[in-house]
Coordinates of C-alpha atoms and ligand atoms in Angstrom, one line a residue:
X639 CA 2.3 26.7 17.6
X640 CA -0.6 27.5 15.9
X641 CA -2.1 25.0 13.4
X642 CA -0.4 21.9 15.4
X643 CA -2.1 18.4 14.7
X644 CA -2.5 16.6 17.1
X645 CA -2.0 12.7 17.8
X646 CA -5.0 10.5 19.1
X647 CA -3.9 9.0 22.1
X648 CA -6.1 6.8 24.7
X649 CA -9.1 9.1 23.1
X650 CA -7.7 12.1 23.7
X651 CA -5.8 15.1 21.1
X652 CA -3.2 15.8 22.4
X653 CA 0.6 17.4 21.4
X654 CA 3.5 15.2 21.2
X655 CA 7.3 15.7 22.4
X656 CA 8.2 17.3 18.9
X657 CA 6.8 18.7 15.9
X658 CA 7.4 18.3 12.4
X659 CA 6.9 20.7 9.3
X660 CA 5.3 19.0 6.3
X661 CA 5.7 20.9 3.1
X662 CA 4.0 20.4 -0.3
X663 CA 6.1 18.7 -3.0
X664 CA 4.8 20.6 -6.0
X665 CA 5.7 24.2 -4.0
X666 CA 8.5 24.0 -1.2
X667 CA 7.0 27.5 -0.2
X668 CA 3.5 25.5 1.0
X669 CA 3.4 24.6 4.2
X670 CA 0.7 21.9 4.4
X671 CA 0.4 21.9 8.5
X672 CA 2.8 21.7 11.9
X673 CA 2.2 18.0 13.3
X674 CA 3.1 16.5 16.9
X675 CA 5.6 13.2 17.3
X676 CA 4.1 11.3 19.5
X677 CA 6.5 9.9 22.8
X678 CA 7.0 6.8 23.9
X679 CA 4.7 7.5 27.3
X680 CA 1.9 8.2 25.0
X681 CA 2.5 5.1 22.9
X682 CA 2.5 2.6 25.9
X683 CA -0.8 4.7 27.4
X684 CA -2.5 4.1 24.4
X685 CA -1.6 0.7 23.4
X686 CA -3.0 -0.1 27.2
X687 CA -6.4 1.7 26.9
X688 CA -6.4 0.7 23.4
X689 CA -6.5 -3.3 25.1
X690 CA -9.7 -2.0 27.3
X691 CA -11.9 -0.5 24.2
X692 CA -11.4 -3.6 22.7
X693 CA -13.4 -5.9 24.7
X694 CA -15.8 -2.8 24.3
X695 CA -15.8 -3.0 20.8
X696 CA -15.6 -7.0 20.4
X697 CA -19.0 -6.7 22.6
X698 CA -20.7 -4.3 20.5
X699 CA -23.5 -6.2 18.0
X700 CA -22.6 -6.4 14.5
X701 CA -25.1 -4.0 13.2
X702 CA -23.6 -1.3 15.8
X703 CA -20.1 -2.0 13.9
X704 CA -21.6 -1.8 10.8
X705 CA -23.2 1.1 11.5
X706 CA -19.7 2.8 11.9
X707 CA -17.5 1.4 9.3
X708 CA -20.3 2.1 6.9
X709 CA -20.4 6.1 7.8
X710 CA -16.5 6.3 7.8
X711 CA -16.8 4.6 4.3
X712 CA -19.7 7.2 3.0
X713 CA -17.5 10.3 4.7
X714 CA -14.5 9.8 2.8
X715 CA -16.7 9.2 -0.6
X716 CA -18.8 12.1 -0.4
X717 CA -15.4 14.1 0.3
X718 CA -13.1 12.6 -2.3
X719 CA -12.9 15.9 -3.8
X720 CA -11.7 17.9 -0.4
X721 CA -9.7 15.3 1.0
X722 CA -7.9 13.9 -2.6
X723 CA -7.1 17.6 -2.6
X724 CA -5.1 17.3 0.4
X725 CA -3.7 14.1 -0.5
X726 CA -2.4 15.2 -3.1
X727 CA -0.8 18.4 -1.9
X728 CA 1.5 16.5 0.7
X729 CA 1.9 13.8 -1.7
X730 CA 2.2 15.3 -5.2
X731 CA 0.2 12.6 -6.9
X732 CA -2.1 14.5 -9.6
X733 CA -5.5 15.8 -8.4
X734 CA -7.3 12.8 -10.5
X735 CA -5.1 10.0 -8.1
X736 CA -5.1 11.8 -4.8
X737 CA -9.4 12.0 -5.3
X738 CA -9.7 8.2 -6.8
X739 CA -7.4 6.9 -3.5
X740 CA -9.4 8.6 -1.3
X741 CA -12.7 7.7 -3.0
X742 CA -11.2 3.9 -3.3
X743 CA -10.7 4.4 0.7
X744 CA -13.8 4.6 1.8
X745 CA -14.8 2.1 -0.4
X746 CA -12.7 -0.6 1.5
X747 CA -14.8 0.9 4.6
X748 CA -18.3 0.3 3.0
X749 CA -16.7 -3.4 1.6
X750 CA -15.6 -4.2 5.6
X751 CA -19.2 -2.6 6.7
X752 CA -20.9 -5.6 5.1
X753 CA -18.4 -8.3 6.0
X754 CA -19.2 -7.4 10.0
X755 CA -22.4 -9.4 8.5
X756 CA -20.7 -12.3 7.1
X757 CA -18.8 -13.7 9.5
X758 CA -19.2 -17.1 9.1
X759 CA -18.4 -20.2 11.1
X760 CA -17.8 -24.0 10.9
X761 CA -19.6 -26.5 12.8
X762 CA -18.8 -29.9 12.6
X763 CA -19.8 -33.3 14.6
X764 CA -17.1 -34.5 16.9
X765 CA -15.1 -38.0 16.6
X766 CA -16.5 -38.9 20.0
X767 CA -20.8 -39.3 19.7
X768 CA -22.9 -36.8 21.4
X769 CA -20.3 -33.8 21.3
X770 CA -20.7 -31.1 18.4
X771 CA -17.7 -28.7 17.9
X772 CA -18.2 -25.2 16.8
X773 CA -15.2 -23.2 15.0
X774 CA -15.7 -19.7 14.7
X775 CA -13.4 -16.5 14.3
X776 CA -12.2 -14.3 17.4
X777 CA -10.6 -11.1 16.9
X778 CA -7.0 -10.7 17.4
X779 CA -6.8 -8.1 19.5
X780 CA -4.2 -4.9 19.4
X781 CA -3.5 -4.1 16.0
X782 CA -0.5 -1.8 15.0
X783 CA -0.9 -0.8 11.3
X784 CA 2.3 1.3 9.6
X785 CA 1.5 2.1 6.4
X786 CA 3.7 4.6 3.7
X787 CA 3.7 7.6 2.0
X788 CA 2.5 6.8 -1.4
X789 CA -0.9 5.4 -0.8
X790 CA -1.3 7.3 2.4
X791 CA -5.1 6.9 2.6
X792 CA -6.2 3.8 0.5
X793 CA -3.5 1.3 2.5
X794 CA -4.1 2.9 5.6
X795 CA -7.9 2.0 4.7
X796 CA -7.4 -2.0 3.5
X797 CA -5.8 -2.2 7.1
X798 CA -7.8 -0.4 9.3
X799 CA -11.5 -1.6 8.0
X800 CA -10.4 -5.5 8.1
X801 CA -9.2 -4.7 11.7
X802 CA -11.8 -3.1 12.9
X803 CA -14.4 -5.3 10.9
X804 CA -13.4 -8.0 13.1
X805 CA -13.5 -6.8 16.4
X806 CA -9.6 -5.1 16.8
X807 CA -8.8 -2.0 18.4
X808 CA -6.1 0.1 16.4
X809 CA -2.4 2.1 16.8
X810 CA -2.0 3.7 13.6
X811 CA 1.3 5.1 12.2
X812 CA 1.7 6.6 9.5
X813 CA 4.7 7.5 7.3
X814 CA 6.0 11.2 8.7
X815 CA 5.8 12.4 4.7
X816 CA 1.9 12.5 4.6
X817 CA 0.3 13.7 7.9
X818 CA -2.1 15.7 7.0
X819 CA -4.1 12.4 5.5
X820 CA -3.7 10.6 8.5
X821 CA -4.9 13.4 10.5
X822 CA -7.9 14.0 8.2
X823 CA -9.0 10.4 8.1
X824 CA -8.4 9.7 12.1
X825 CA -10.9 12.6 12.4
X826 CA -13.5 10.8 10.4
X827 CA -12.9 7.7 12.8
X828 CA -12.6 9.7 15.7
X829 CA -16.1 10.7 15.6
X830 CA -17.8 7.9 15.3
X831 CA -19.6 5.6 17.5
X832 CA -16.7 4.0 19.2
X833 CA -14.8 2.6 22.2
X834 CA -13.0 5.3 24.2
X835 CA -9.5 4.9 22.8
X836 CA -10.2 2.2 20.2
X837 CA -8.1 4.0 17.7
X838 CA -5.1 5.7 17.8
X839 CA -3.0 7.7 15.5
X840 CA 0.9 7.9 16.8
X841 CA 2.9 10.2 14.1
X842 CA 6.4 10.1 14.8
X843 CA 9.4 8.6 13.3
X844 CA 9.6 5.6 11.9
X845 CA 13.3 4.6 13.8
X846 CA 11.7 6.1 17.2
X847 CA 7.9 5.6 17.8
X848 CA 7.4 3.0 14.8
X849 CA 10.3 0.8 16.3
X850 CA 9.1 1.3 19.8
X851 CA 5.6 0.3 18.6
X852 CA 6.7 -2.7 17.2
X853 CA 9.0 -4.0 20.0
X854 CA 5.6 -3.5 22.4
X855 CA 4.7 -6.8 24.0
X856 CA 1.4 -5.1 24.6
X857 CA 0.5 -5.5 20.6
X858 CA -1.0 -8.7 19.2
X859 CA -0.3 -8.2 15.5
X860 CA 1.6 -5.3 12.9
X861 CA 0.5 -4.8 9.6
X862 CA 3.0 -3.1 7.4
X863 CA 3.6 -1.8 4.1
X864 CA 7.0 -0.6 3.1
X865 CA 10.1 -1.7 2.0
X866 CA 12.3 -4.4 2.6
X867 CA 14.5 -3.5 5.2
X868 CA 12.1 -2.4 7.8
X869 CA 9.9 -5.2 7.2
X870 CA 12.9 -7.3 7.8
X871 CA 13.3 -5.2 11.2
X872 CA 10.0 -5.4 12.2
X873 CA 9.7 -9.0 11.5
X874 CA 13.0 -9.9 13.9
X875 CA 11.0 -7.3 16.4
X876 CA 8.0 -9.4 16.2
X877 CA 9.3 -12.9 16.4
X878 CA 10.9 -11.3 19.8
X879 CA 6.8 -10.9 21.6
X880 CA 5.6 -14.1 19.4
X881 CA 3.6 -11.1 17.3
X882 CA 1.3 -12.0 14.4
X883 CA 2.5 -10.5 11.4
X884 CA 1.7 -9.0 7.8
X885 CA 3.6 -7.1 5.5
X886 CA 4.2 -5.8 2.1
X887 CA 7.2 -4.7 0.8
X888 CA 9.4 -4.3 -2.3
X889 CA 8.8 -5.4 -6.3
X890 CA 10.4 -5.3 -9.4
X891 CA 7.1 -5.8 -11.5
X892 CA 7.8 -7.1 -14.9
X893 CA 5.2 -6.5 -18.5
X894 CA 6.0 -9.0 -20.9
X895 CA 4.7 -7.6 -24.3
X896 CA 4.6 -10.1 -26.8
X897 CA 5.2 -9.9 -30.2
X898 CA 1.1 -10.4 -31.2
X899 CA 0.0 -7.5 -29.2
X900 CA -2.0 -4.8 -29.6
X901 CA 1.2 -2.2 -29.8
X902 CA -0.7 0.8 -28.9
X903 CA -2.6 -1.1 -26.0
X904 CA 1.2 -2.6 -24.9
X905 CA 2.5 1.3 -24.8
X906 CA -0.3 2.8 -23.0
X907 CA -0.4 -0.2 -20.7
X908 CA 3.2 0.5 -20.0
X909 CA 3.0 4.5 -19.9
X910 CA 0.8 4.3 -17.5
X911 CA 2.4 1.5 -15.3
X912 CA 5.6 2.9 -14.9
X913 CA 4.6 6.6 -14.6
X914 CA 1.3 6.6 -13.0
X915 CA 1.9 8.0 -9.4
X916 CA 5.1 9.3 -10.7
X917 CA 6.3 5.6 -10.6
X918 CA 6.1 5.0 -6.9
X919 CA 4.1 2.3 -6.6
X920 CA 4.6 -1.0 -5.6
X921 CA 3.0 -2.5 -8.4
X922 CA 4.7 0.0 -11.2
X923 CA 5.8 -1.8 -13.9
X924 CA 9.8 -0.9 -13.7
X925 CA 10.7 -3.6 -15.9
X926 CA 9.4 -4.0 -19.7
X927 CA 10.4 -7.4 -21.4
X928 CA 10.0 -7.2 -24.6
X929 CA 9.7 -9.6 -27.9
X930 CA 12.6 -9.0 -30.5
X931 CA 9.7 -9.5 -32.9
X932 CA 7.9 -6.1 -32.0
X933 CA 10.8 -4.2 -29.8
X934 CA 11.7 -1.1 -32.3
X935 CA 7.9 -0.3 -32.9
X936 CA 7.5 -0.7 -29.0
X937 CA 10.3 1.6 -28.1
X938 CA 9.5 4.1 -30.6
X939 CA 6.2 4.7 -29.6
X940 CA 7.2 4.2 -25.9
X941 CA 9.7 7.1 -25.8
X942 CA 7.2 9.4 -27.8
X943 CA 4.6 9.0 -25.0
X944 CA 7.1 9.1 -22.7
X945 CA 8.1 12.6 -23.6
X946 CA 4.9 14.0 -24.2
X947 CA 3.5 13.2 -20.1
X948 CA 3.0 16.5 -18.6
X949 CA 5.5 17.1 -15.7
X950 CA 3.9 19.7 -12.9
X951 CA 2.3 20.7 -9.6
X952 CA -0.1 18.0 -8.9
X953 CA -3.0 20.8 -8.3
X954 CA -2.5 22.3 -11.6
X955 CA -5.3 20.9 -14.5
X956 CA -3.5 18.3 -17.3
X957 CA -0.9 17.6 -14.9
X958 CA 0.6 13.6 -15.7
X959 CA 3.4 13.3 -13.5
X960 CA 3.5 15.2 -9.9
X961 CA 6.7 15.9 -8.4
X962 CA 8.9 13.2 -6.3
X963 CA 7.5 13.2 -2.5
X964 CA 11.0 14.2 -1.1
X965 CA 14.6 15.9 -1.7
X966 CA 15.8 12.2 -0.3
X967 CA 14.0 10.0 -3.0
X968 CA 14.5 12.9 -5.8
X969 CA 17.9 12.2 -5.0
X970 CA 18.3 8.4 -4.7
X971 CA 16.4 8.0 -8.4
X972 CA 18.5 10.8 -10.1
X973 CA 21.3 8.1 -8.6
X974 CA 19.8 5.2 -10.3
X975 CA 19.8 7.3 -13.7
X976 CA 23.6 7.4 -13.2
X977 CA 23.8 3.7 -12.4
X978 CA 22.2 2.7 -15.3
X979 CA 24.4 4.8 -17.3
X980 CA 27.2 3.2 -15.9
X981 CA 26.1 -0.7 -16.3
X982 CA 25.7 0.3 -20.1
X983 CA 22.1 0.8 -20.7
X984 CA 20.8 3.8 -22.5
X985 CA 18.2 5.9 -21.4
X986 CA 16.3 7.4 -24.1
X987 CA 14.7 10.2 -22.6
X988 CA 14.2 11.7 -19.3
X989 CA 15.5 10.9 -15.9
X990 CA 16.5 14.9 -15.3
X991 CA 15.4 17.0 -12.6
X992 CA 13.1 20.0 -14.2
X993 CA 12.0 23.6 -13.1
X994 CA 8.9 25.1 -12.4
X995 CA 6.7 27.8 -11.6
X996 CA 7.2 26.6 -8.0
X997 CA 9.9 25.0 -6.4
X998 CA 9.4 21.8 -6.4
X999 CA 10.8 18.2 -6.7
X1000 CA 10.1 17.5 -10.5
X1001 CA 11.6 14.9 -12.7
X1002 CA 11.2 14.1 -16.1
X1003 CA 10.1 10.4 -17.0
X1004 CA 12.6 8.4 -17.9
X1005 CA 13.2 5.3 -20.3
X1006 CA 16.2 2.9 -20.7
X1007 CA 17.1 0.2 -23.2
X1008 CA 19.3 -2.0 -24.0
X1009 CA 19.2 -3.4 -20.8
X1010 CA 19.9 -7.1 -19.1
X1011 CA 18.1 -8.5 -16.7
X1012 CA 21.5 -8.4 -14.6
X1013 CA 21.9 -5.2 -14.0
X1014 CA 21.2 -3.5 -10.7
X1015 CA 18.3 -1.1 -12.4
X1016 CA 16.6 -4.0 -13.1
X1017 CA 16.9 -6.1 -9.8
X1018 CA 16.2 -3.3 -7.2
X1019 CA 13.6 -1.2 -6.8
X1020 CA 13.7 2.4 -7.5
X1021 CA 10.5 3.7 -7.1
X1022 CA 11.3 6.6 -9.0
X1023 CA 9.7 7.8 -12.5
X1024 CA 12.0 5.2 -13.9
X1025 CA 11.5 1.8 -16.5
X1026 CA 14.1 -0.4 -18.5
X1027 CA 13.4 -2.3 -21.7
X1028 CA 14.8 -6.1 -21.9
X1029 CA 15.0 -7.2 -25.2
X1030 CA 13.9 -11.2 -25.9
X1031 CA 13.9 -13.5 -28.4
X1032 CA 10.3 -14.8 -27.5
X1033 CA 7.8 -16.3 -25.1
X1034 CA 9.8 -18.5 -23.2
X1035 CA 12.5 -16.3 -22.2
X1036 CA 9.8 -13.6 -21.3
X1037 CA 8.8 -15.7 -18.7
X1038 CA 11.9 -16.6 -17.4
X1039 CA 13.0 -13.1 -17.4
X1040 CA 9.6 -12.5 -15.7
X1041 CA 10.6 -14.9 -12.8
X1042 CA 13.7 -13.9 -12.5
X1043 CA 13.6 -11.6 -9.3
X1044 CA 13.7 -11.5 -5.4
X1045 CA 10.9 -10.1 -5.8
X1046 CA 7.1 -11.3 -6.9
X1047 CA 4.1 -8.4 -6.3
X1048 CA 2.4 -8.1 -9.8
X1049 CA 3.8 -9.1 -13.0
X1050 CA 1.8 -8.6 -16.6
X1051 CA 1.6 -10.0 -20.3
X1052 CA 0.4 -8.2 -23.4
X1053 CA -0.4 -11.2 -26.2
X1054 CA -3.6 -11.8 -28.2
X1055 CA -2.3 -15.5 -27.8
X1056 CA -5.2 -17.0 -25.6
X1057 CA -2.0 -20.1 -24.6
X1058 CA 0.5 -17.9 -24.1
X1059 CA -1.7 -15.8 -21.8
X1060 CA -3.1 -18.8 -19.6
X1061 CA 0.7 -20.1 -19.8
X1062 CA 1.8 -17.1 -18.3
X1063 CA -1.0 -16.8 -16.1
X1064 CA -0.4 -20.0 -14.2
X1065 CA 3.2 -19.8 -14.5
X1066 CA 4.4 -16.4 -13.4
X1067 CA 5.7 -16.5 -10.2
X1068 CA 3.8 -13.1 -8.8
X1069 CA 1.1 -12.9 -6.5
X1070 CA -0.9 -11.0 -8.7
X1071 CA -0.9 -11.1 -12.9
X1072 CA -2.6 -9.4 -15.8
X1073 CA -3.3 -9.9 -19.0
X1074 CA -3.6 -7.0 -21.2
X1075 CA -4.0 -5.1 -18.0
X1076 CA -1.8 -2.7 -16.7
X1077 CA 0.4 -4.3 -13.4
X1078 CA -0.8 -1.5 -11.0
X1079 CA -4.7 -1.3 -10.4
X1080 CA -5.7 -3.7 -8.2
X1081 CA -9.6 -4.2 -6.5
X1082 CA -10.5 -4.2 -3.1
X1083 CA -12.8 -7.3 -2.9
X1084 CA -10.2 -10.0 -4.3
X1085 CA -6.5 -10.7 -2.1
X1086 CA -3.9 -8.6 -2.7
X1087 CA 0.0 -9.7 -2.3
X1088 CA 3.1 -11.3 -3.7
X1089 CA 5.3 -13.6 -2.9
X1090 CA 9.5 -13.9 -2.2
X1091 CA 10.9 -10.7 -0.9
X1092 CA 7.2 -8.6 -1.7
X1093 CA 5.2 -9.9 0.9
X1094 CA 5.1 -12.2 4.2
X1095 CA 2.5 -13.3 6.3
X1096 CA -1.2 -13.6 5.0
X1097 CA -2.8 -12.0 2.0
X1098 CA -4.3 -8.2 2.6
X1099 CA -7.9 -7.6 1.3
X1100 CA -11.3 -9.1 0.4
X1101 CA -12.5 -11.8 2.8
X1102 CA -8.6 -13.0 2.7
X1103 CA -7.7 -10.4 5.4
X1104 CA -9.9 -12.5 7.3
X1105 CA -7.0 -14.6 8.2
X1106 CA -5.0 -12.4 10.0
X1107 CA -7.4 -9.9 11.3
X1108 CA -8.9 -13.2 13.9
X1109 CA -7.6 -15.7 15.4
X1110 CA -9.8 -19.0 15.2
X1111 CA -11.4 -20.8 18.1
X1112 CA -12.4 -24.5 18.3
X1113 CA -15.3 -25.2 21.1
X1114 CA -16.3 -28.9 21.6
X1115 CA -19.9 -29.3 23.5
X1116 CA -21.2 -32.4 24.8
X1117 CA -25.4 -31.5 25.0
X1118 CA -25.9 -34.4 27.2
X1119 CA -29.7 -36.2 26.5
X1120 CA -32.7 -33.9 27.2
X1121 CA -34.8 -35.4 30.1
Ligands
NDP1589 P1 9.6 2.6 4.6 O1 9.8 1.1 4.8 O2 10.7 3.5 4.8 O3 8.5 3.1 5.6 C1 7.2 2.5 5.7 C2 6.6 2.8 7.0 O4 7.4 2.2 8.1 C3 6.6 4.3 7.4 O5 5.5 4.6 8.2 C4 7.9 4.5 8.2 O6 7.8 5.6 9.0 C5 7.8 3.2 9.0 N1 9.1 2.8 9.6 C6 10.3 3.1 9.2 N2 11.3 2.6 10.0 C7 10.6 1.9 10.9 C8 11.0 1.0 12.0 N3 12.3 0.8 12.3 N4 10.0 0.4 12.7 C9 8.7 0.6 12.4 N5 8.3 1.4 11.4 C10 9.2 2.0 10.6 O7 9.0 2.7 3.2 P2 8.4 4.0 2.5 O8 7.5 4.8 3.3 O9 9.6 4.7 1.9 O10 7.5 3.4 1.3 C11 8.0 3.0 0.2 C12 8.1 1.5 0.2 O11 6.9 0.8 0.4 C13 8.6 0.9 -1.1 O12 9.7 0.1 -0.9 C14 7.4 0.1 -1.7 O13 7.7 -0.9 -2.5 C15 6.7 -0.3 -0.5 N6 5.3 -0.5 -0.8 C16 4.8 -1.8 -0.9 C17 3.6 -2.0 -1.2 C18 3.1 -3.4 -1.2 O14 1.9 -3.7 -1.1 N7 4.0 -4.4 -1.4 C19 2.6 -1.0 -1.4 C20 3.1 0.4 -1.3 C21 4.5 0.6 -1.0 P3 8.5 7.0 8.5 O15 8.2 7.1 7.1 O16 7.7 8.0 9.3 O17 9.9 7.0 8.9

């Protein structure tokens, strides 16, 4: 089959035991590429010459690694455009997103080039006299990182610089909706100054060759973002092989907008957390808590900006909102809009399926109020185009609204009250917060994660991923007295 990507495997191209199609989003009748499913043989060769390159690569000297995360880093910068272009034509984010993601990628390789430099240890004199103990990091060892569809290219990145930054050889797979990304950046990686089969790239379904990798004893740790379910999965998997693990999953992120706030700040700050990425994001804001005091005003003005985002192919200039990645999720957030509707809350605009030029999988914004924290649109996530207004009577029960979740990613206030933002700030149960900040956007230098049902396992990012990417040694060494 002609333009068949391949999978990386022991350091090799090669074709798989299937082959998917992957189509573009905004225009059914684009056919982004052919790409192989990698088999089970092809896993377990991998994963075993992926545990020889290690040692390689744990050997090489730390400028040599450097070296190599800093030119993967400075690739996908300088082709932001090209490859933000392709992002965005299997993923249906808008031209703008698909470059920043990849630009942001590459930045996590140039942050990881410079931490091969800093990798500190502790030294520290023993209880027993004349024996000094040295604690230092060791790499972990086999990493498998399974990232998602949405952030194809930037999560792959926060999980594939920290592992290799510290020493780890890689088995990347990625979600079966955005190949072409993870072809284009394994090619960048591929190239470089590395190991013989260091890094791999395994596409393939996530029930056959993402379970199979995860049940591998031959794996040392799994990094995952996704949703709850499969984490839960691949959490059971890994307890099974004692496997270190890391993973991100669901949220049901909450702005509280106060009834002091800036209300055009509060509704752009909204717009663009709910919508941005067509609301698939993990840190989308799908709930909106909301002060009696200012509530009208805010729903007015929210609805209005609501309708005016620009629906369309994700290529086309002034596009807001790209289509839905899939029929499947198209059709699971078109079921939320029903389920709202039938727990009582009124949506105010959007939530339809809408026509194009091309045939695509477009869907009109959509806004509900009148809700309660109670109901199932606002205690599961739908990451769909999708937010719900709870109305409060004031600070207090914004915050306990807030906090009441499974979940705890990001979570956001909107106040010019200096105490009711640092209240909130050390109070809201979320592994991230922001004040007067929108509660996607997050940096690659500082931790990223939440807590209850969104995360599990160490923090991803900054010098946090430090923490799971090693594995610490202690050494105790008695000098003896010099003759
Ligand atoms: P899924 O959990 O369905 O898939 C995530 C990845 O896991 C994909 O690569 C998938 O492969 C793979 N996978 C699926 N089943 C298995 C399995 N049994 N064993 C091993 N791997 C498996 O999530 P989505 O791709 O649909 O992504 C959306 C979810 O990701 C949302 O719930 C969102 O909240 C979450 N997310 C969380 C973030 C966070 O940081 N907290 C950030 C971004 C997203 P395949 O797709 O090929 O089947």
């Amino acid at each position: 089959m002609t333009n068949l990507k391949h999978n990386l495997i022991a350091g090799e191209w090669v074709a798989g035991e299937a082959e998917i199609e992957n189509r573009n989003p905004s225009d059914l009748s684009d056919l982004v590429g052919m790409f192989a499913q990698a088999s089970a043989v092809q896993l377990s060769d991998t994963l075993a010459q992926a545990r020889i390159a290690q040692a390689e690569w744990a050997a090489y000297g730390i400028e040599r690694k450097q070296a190599v995360l800093m030119a993967i880093g400075n690739e996908l910068m300088a082709r932001a455009e090209e490859l933000g272009t392709l992002l965005s034509r299997e993923e249906g984010k808008p031209l703008a997103e698909g470059k920043g993601e990849v630009f942001r990628a590459g930045q996590f390789f140039t942050y990881y080039a410079a931490e091969t430099l800093r990798q500190m240890g502790d030294t520290a004199d023993s209880v027993r006299a004349g024996v000094e103990v040295d604690v230092r990091r060791e790499p972990v060892g086999v990493v498998a990182v399974i990232s998602p569809w949405n952030f194809p290219t930037a999560t792959a990145s926060w999980k594939i610089a920290p592992a290799l930054a510290y020493g780890n050889a890689v088995v990347w797979k990625p979600a079966n909706a955005t190949p072409a990304s993870a072809v284009a950046l394994t090619e960048i990686i591929e190239r470089q100054d590395l190991p013989k089969g260091l890094f791999s790239l395994v596409m393939g379904s996530g029930r056959a060759i993402g379970q199979a990798l995860v049940e591998s004893p031959q794996l040392n740790a799994i990094s995952f973002t996704g949703s709850v379910p499969v984490g839960k999965g691949i959490a059971r998997a890994a307890v099974e092989n004692l496997t270190k693990v890391q993973m991100e999953m669901g949220s049901k992120n909450a702005l509280a907008v106060m009834d002091d706030a800036d209300l055009d700040l509060a509704v752009s700050l909204a717009l663009g957390g709910a919508f941005g990425g067509t609301g698939q994001k993990c840190t989308a804001s799908s709930r909106l808590v909301v002060h009696e005091g200012i509530h009208d005003a805010f729903v007015e003005k929210l609805v209005a900006g609501a309708n005016a985002m620009v629906v369309g192919h994700a290529l086309e200039d002034g596009t807001q909102i790209g289509p839905v990645v899939s029929e499947g999720q198209l059709g699971e957030n078109l079921d939320y809009v029903s389920v709202g509707k039938a727990e009582g809350a009124e949506l105010l605009c959007g939530g339809e399926r809408v026509e194009r030029a091309t045939r695509g999988y477009f869907m009109t914004p959509g806004v509900f109020a009148g809700t309660t924290n109670d109901m199932r649109i606002n205690r599961e996530e739908m990451f769909a185009p999708l937010t719900a207004v709870i109305k409060v009577g004031g600070y207090d029960e914004a915050l306990a609204v807030v906090n009441d979740t499974e979940f705890g990613l990001t979570s956001g206030i909107v106040t010019r009250s200096l105490a009711r933002a640092t209240h909130f700030r050390r109070n809201a149960q979320t592994g991230c917060v922001m004040v007067n900040l929108p509660t996607a956007g997050t940096d690659y230098h500082v931790p990223f994660g939440g807590r209850g049902h969104s995360s599990y396992g160490p923090r991803e990012q900054g010098t946090y991923a430090a923490e799971f990417y090693t594995t610490v040694k202690t050494a105790y060494i008695a000098a003896g007295t010099p003759d």
